[in-house]
Coordinates of C-alpha atoms in Angstrom, one line a residue:
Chain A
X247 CA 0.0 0.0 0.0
X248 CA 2.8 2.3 1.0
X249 CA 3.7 2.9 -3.0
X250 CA 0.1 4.5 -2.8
X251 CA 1.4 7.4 -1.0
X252 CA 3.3 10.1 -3.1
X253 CA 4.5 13.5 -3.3
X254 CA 5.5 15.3 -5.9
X255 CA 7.0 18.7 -6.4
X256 CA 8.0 21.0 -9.1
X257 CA 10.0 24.4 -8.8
X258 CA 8.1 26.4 -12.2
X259 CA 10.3 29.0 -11.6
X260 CA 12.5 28.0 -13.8
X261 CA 10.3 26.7 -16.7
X262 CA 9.9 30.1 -18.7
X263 CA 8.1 28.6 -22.5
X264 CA 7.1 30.9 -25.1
X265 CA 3.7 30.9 -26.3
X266 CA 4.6 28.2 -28.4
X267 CA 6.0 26.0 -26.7
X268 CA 3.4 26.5 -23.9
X269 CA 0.5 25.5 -26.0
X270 CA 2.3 22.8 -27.3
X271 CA 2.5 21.3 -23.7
X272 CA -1.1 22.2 -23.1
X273 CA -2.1 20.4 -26.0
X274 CA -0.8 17.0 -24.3
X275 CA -4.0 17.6 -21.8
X276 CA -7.3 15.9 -23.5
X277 CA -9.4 19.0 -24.7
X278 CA -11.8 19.3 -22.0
X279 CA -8.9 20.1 -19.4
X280 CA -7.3 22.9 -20.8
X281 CA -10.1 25.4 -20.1
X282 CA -9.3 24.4 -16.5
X283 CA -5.5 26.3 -17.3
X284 CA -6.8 28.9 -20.0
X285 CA -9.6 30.5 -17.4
X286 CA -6.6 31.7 -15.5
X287 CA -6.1 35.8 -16.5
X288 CA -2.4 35.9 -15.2
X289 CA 0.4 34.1 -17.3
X290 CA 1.6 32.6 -13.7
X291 CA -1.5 31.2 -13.0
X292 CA -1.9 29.7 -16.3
X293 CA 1.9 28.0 -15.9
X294 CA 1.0 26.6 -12.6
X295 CA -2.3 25.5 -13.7
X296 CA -0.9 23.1 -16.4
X297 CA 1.9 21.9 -14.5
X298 CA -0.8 21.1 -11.8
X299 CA -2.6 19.6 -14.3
X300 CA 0.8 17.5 -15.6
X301 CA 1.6 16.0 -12.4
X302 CA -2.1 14.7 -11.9
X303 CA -2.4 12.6 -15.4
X304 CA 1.7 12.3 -14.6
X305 CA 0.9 10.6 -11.1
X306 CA -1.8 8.0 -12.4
X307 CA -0.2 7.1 -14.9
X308 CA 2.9 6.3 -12.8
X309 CA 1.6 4.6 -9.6
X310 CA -1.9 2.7 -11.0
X311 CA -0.4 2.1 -14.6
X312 CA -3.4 3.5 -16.3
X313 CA -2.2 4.2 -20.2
X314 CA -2.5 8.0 -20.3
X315 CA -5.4 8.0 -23.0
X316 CA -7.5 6.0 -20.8
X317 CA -7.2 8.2 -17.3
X318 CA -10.0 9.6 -16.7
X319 CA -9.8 12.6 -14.0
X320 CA -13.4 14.6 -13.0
X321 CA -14.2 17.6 -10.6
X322 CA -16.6 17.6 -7.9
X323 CA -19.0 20.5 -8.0
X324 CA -16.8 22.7 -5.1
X325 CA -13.6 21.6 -7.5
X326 CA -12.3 19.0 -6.5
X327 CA -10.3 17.1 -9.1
X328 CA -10.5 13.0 -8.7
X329 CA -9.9 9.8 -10.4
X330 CA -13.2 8.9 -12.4
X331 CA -11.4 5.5 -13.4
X332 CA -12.9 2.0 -11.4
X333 CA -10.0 1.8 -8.9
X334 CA -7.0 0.3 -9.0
X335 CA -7.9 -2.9 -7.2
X336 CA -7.2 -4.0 -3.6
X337 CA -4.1 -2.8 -3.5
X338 CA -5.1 0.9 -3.2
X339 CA -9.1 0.9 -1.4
X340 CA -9.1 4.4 -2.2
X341 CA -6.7 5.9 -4.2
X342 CA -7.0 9.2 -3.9
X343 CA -4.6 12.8 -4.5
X344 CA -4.6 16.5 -4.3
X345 CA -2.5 19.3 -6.0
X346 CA -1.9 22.7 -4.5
X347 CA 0.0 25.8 -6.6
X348 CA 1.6 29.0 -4.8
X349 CA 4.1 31.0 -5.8
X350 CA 7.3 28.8 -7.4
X351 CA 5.9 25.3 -6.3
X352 CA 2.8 22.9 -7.9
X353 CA 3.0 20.0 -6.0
X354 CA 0.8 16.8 -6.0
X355 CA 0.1 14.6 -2.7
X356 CA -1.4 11.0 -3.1
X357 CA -2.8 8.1 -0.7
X358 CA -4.2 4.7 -1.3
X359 CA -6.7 4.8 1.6
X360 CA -6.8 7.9 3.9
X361 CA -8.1 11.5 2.3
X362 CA -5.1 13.4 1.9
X363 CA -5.2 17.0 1.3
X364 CA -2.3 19.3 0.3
X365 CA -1.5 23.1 0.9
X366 CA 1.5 25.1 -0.4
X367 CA 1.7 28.7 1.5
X368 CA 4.7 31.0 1.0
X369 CA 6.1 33.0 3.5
X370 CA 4.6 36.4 2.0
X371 CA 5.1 39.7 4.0
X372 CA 1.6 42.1 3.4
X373 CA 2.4 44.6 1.0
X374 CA 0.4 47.2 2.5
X375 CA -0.4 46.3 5.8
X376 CA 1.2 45.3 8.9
X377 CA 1.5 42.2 10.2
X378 CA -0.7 42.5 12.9
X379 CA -3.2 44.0 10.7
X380 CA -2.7 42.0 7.9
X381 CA -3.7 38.7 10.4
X382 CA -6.5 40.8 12.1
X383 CA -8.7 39.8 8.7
X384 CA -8.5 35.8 9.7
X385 CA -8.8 35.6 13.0
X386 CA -11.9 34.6 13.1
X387 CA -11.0 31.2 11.3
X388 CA -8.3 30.2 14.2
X389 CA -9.3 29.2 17.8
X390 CA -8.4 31.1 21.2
X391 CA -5.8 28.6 21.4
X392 CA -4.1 29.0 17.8
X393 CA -4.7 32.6 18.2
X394 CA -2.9 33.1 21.2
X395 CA -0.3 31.0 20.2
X396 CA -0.2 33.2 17.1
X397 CA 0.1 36.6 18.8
X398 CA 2.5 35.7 21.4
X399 CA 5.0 34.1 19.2
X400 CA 7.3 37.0 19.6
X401 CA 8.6 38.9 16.2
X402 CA 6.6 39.8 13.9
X403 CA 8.4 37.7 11.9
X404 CA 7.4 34.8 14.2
X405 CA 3.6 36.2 14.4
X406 CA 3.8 35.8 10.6
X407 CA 5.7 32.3 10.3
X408 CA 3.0 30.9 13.0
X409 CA 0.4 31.9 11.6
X410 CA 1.1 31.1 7.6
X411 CA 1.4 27.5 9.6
X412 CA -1.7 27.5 10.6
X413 CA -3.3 28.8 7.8
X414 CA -1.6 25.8 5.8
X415 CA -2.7 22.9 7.5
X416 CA -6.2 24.4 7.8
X417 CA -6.2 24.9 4.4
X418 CA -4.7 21.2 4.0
X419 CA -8.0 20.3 5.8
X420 CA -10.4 21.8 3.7
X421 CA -9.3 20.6 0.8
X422 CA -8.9 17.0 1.9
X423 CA -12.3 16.7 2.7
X424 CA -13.1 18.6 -0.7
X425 CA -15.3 21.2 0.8
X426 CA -13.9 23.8 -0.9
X427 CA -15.2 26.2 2.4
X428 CA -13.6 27.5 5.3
X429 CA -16.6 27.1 7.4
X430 CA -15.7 26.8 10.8
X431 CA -12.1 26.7 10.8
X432 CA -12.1 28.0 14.2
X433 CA -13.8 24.8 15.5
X434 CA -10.7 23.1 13.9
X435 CA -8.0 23.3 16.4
X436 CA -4.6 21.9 15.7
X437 CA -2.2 20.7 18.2
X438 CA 1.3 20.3 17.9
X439 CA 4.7 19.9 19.5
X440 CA 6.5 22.3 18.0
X441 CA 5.3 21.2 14.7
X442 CA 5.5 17.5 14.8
X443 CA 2.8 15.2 15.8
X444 CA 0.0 17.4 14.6
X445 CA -3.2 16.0 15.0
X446 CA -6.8 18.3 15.1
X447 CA -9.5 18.7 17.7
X448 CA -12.7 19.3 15.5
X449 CA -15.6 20.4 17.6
X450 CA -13.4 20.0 20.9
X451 CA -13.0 16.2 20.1
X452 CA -9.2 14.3 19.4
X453 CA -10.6 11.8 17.2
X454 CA -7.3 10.8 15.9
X455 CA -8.3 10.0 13.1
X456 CA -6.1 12.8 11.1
X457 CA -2.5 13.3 10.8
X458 CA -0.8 16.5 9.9
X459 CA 3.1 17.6 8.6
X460 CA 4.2 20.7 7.5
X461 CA 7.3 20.4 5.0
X462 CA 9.6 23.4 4.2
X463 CA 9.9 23.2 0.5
X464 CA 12.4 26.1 0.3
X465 CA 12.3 30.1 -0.4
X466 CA 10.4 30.5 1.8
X467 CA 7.8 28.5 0.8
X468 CA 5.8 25.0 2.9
X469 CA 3.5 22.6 2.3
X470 CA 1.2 20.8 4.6
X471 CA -0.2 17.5 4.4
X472 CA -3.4 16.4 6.0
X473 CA -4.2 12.5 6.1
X474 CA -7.4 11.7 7.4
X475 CA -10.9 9.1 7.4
X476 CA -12.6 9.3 3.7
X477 CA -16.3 9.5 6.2
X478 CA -15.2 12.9 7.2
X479 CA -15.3 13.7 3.1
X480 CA -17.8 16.5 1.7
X481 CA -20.9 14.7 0.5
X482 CA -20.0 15.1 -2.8
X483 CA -16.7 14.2 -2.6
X484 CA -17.6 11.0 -0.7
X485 CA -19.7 10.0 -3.5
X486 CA -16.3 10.1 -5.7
X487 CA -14.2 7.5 -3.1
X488 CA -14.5 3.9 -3.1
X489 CA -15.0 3.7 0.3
X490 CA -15.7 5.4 3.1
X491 CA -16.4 2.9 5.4
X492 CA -13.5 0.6 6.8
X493 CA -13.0 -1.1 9.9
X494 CA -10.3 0.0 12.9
X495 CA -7.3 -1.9 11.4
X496 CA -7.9 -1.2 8.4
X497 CA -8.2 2.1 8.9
X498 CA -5.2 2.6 11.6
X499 CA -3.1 1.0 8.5
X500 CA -3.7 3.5 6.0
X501 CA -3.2 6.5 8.9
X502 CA 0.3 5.1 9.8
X503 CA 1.5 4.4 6.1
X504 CA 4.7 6.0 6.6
X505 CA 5.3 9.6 5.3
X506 CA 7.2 10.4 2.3
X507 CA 9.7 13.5 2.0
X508 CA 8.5 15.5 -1.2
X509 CA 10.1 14.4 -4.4
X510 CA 11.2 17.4 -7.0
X511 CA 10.1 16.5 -10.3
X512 CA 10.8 18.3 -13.6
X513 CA 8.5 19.8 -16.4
X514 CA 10.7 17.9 -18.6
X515 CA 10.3 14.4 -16.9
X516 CA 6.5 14.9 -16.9
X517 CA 6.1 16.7 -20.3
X518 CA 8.3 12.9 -21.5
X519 CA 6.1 10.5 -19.4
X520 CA 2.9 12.1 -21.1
X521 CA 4.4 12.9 -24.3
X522 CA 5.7 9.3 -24.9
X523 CA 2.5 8.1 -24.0
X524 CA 0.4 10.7 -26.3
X525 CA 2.7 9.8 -29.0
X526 CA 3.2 6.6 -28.5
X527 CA 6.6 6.3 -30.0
X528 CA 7.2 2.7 -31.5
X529 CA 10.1 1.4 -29.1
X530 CA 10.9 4.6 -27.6
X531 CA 12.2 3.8 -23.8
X532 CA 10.6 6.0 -22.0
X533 CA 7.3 3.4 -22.8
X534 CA 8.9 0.5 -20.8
Chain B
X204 CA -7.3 53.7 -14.4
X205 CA -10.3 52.5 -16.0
X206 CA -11.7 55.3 -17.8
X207 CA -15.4 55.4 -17.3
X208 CA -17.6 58.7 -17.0
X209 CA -17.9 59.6 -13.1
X210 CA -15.4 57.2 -11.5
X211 CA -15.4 56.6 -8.4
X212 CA -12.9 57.6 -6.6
X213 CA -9.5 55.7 -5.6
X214 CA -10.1 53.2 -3.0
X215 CA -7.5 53.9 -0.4
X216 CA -6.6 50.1 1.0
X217 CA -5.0 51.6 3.8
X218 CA -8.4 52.9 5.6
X219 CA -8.7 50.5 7.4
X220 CA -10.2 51.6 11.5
X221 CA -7.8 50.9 13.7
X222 CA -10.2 50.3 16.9
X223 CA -9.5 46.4 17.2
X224 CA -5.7 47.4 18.3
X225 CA -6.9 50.0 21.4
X226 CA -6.4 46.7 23.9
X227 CA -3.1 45.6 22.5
X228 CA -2.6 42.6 21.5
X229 CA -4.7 40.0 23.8
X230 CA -8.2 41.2 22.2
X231 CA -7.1 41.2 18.4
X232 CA -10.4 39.3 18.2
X233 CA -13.1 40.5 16.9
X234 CA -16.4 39.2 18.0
X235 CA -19.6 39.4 16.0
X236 CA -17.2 39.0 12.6
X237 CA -18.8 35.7 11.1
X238 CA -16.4 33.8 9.6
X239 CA -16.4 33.7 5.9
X240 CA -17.3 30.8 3.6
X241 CA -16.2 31.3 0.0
X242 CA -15.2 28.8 -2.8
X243 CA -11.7 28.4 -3.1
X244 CA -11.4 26.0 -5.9
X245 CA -13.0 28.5 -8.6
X246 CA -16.2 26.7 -8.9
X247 CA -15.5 26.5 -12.6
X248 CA -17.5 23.9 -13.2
X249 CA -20.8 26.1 -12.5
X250 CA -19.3 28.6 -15.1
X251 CA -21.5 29.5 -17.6
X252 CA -20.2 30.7 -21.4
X253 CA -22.0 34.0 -21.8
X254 CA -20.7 36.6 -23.8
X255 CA -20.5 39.9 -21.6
X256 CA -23.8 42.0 -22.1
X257 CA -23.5 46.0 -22.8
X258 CA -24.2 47.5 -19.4
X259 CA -27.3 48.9 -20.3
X260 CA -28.7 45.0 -21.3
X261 CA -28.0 44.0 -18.1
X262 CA -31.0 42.9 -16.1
X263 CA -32.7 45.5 -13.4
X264 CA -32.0 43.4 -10.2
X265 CA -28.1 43.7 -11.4
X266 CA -26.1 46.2 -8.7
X267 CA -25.0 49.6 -10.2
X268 CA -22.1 50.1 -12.5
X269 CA -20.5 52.1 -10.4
X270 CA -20.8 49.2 -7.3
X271 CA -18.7 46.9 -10.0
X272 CA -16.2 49.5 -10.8
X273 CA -15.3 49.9 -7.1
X274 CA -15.7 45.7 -7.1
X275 CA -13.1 45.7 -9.7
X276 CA -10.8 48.2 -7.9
X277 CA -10.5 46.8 -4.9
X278 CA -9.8 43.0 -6.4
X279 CA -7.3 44.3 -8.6
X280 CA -5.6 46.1 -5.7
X281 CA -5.7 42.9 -3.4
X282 CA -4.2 41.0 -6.2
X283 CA -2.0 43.3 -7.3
X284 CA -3.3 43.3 -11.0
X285 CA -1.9 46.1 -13.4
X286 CA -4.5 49.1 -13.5
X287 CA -4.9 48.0 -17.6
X288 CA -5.9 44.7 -16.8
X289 CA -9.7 43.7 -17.9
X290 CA -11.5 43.3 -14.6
X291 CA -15.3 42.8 -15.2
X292 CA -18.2 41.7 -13.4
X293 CA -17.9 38.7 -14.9
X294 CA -14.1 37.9 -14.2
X295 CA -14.6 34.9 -11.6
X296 CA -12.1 35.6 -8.3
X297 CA -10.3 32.4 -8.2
X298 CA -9.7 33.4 -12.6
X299 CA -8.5 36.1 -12.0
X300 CA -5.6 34.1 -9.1
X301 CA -7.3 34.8 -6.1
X302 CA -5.9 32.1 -3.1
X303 CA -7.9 32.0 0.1
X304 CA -6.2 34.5 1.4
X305 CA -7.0 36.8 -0.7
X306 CA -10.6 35.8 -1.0
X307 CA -10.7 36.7 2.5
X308 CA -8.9 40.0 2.4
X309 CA -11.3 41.2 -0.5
X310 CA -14.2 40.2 1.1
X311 CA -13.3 42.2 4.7
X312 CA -12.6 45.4 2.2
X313 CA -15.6 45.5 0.7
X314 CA -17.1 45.0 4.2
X315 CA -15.5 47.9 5.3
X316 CA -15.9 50.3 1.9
X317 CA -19.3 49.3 1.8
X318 CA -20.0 49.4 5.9
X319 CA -21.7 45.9 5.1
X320 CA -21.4 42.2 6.8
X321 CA -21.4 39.4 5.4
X322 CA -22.5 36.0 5.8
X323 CA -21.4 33.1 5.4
X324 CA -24.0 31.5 3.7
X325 CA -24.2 34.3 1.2
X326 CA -20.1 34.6 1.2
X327 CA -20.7 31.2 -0.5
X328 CA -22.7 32.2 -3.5
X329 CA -19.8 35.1 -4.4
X330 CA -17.9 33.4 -7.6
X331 CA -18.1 36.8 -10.0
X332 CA -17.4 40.3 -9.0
X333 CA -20.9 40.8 -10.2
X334 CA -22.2 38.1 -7.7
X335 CA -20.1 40.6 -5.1
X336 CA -21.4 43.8 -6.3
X337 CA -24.8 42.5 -6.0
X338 CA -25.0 41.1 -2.6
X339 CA -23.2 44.5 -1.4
X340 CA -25.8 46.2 -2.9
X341 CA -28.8 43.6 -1.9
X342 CA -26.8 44.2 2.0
X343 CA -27.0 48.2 1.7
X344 CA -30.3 47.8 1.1
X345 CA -31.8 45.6 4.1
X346 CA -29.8 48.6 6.3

C-alpha cells in the first residue's frame, strides 16, 4: 500500500516557455482540461495551472499504470479534481490525491486509503499592511488557542511564520475533505509539538483520526499534508471515493503508512512521461 | 485607471479603522465577525459561457455600474493586477488568481468600503465580481 502514497514537487520558476512552446504542452492535456488552465487571467497562473494539471495525469499514470489515454480525472462541484477510473484494485481501497500551486511550487500529494489533502503557503510579507493588521482579517477562522499561540509568538516575523502554519494545515484540511469552504475553521484546532505530531480537535474532540506535517519546501515557501478518514469527506466528494467505510485496522493501516519526504520532479520528466505516451513512439524507452 | 464617465474615486486600501488594536494585542479578536465561507477551488465547473452583455442589457436586479467599478478596484488592488488589466463583473475571483487568502482580504474590504457584513452562507454564492457587487448592494439595502 505504501507505494500509494506520493509526493510530488516541481519548482516552475525556472520553466519560462514561449507561447509556443506553452501551447504545445497544453495540447498534451485531453481537450476538455485545458479550459481548467486557459480560465486563469495571469500568465503565472496559467503555468502553474498546467503543471498542476501535468503531475495529476503524470501521477496516475505512474503509480496505477493507467495508459495515459484512458485516465479519466473529473471535478466535484466545489472543485475538487479525482480519479473517475474503477479503482485500481485491492491494493489501493481508495486511491486518492490532491494538487496545490503558490508561488514557485505545484505539488501533488497522493494516498491509497486515507483523504489526503495538500496546501502550499509562502512565507509572504503584506504589502500594505502590517502584520498585525494583515492577520486581524482571519482571526476569526483560528481558535483562542491557535490565536494566542499566534500573537504571542514573539517577532513579527514569528507572528507571521506561525500563523502562515496555521493557515496551511487548515487549508490542508479543507481541501482533503473537498469542501472547498472554510466554514468553521475556528472549531478546527490543531495541536502540535512544536510542529511535529499534529493531530486536530474538531468540535473540541481528538478523534485521531487525522495526521498532519508541514514540509519546508524552500524560499520561503511550505507545504502541509493532512491525512485523514474518507467518512469525514464533503458529500460530494464522498460519492467520488471507493470507500468510506473501513473497519479499525484497516483504517489505523492506512493513517500510519509512513510519510514520504516530497520528491522534486521536472517539467521535462513529466512533459516525457505524457508525451511518450500521447505519441506513442514505436520502441521509444521511456514506454517500458 | 479605467476610464469610465464619473469614476469613483480611488479606494484607499490603507483605511482601514484601527479600533481592534486599542487593547493591544490580547483582544485582536473580533467578536460578531462571522467567519467567511467562499469557494476556493473556482467553482468552474458552475461557469457559464456568456458573452458579456453592454451594461445597459443587463437585467434591473443587477447592482449599479458604479458598485462593479469599485468591485473591480478593490480586487485588482488585493491581487495586485496592473491598472490596464480587464477586470469585469464577470471575471470569476479564483480566474483572475485569487488564493484563500485573498478571497478573505477582498471580502473584509468591501465589508468595510461598503460598511456591510457578510454571511457566510451568502459569502458562499460570491464566484463573480458581479455576484459581489450585487450582494453588497442587496446588503445596503436591508440597512
Amino acid at each position: 500500500m505504501e507505494k500509494g502514497v506520493r509526493r510530488w514537487v516541481v519548482d516552475v520558476s525556472k520553466w519560462d516557455p514561449s507561447p509556443h512552446d506553452f501551447c504545445s504542452v497544453l495540447s498534451l492535456l485531453p481537450q476538455h482540461q485545458r479550459s481548467f488552465v486557459t480560465r486563469f487571467v495571469r500568465m503565472e497562473d496559467r503555468k502553474r495551472a498546467l503543471v498542476s494539471q501535468l503531475l495529476q495525469y503524470a501521477l496516475v499514470h505512474e503509480v496505477l499504470g493507467i495508459p495515459f489515454d484512458e485516465i479519466t480525472i473529473n471535478r466535484t462541484l466545489e472543485g475538487k479534481p479525482y480519479l473517475g477510473n474503477d479503482n485500481a484494485g485491492l491494493e489501493f481501497p481508495n486511491f486518492n490525491f490532491n494538487v496545490s500551486h503558490h508561488g514557485d511550487y505545484v505539488a501533488i500529494a497522493s494516498e491509497p486509503l486515507c483523504l489526503v489533502g495538500l496546501d502550499i503557503v509562502s512565507y509572504d510579507i503584506p504589502p500594505k499592511e502590517t502584520v498585525l493588521e494583515f492577520i486581524q482579517n482571519f482571526s476569526s477562522y483560528f481558535s483562542s488557542l491557535e490565536w494566542d499561540n499566534i500573537v504571542n509568538a514573539g517577532s513579527c516575523d514569528g507572528i507571521l511564520a506561525e500563523f502562515y502554519r496555521y493557515w496551511c494545515l487548515k487549508e490542508a484540511y479543507v481541501k482533503a475533505i473537498g469542501s472547498g469552504l472554510a466554514y468553521g475553521l475556528d472549531k478546527v484546532e490543531f495541536l502540535h509539538t512544536r510542529w511535529t505530531n499534529i493531530s486536530v480537535k474538531i468540535n473540541g474532540e481528538d478523534t485521531r483520526e487525522w495526521r498532519f506535517w508541514l514540509f519546508e519546501l524552500g524560499k520561503g515557501h511550505w507545504a502541509s499534508i493532512a491525512r485523514g478518514h474518507p467518512r469525514s469527506a464533503t458529500e460530494s466528494y464522498r460519492k467520488t471515493l471507493q470507500g468510506s467505510e473501513f473497519n479499525l485496522e484497516e483504517y489505523h493501516k492506512g493513517l500510519h503508512l509512513p510519510n514520504v519526504d516530497f520528491v522534486s520532479r521536472t517539467i521535462e520528466e513529466l512533459i516525457s512521461v505524457l508525451h511518450g505516451e500521447a505519441y506513442k513512439i514505436p520502441g521509444d524507452e521511456r514506454n517500458t | 485607471m479605467a476610464a469610465t464617465a464619473g469614476a469613483s474615486p480611488l479606494i484607499s486600501m490603507h483605511s482601514r479603522p484601527s479600533h481592534s488594536f486599542q487593547h493591544g494585542l490580547a483582544t485582536l479578536r473580533v467578536s460578531g465577525l462571522k467567519p467567511v465561507s467562499l469557494s476556493f477551488y473556482g467553482r468552474s465547473s458552475l461557469s457559464f459561457r456568456m458573452r458579456p452583455l453592454p451594461v445597459r442589457l443587463q437585467v434591473s436586479c443587477a447592482a449599479k455600474p458604479e458598485t462593479v467599478e469599485k468591485v473591480c478596484n478593490i480586487v485588482k488592488k488585493q491581487l495586485a493586477l496592473p491598472d490596464d488589466s480587464t477586470v469585469t463583473g464577470e471575471s470569476k475571483f479564483a480566474a483572475l488568481g485569487a488564493d484563500s487568502l485573498d478571497t478573505v482580504e477582498i471580502v473584509m474590504g468591501l465589508e468595510e468600503e461598503f460598511g456591510i457584513s457578510v454571511e457566510e452562507e451568502s459569502a458562499q454564492s460570491i464566484a463573480t465580481v458581479q455576484d459581489a457587487a450585487d450582494l453588497i448592494e442587496k446588503l445596503i439595502e436591508k440597512k
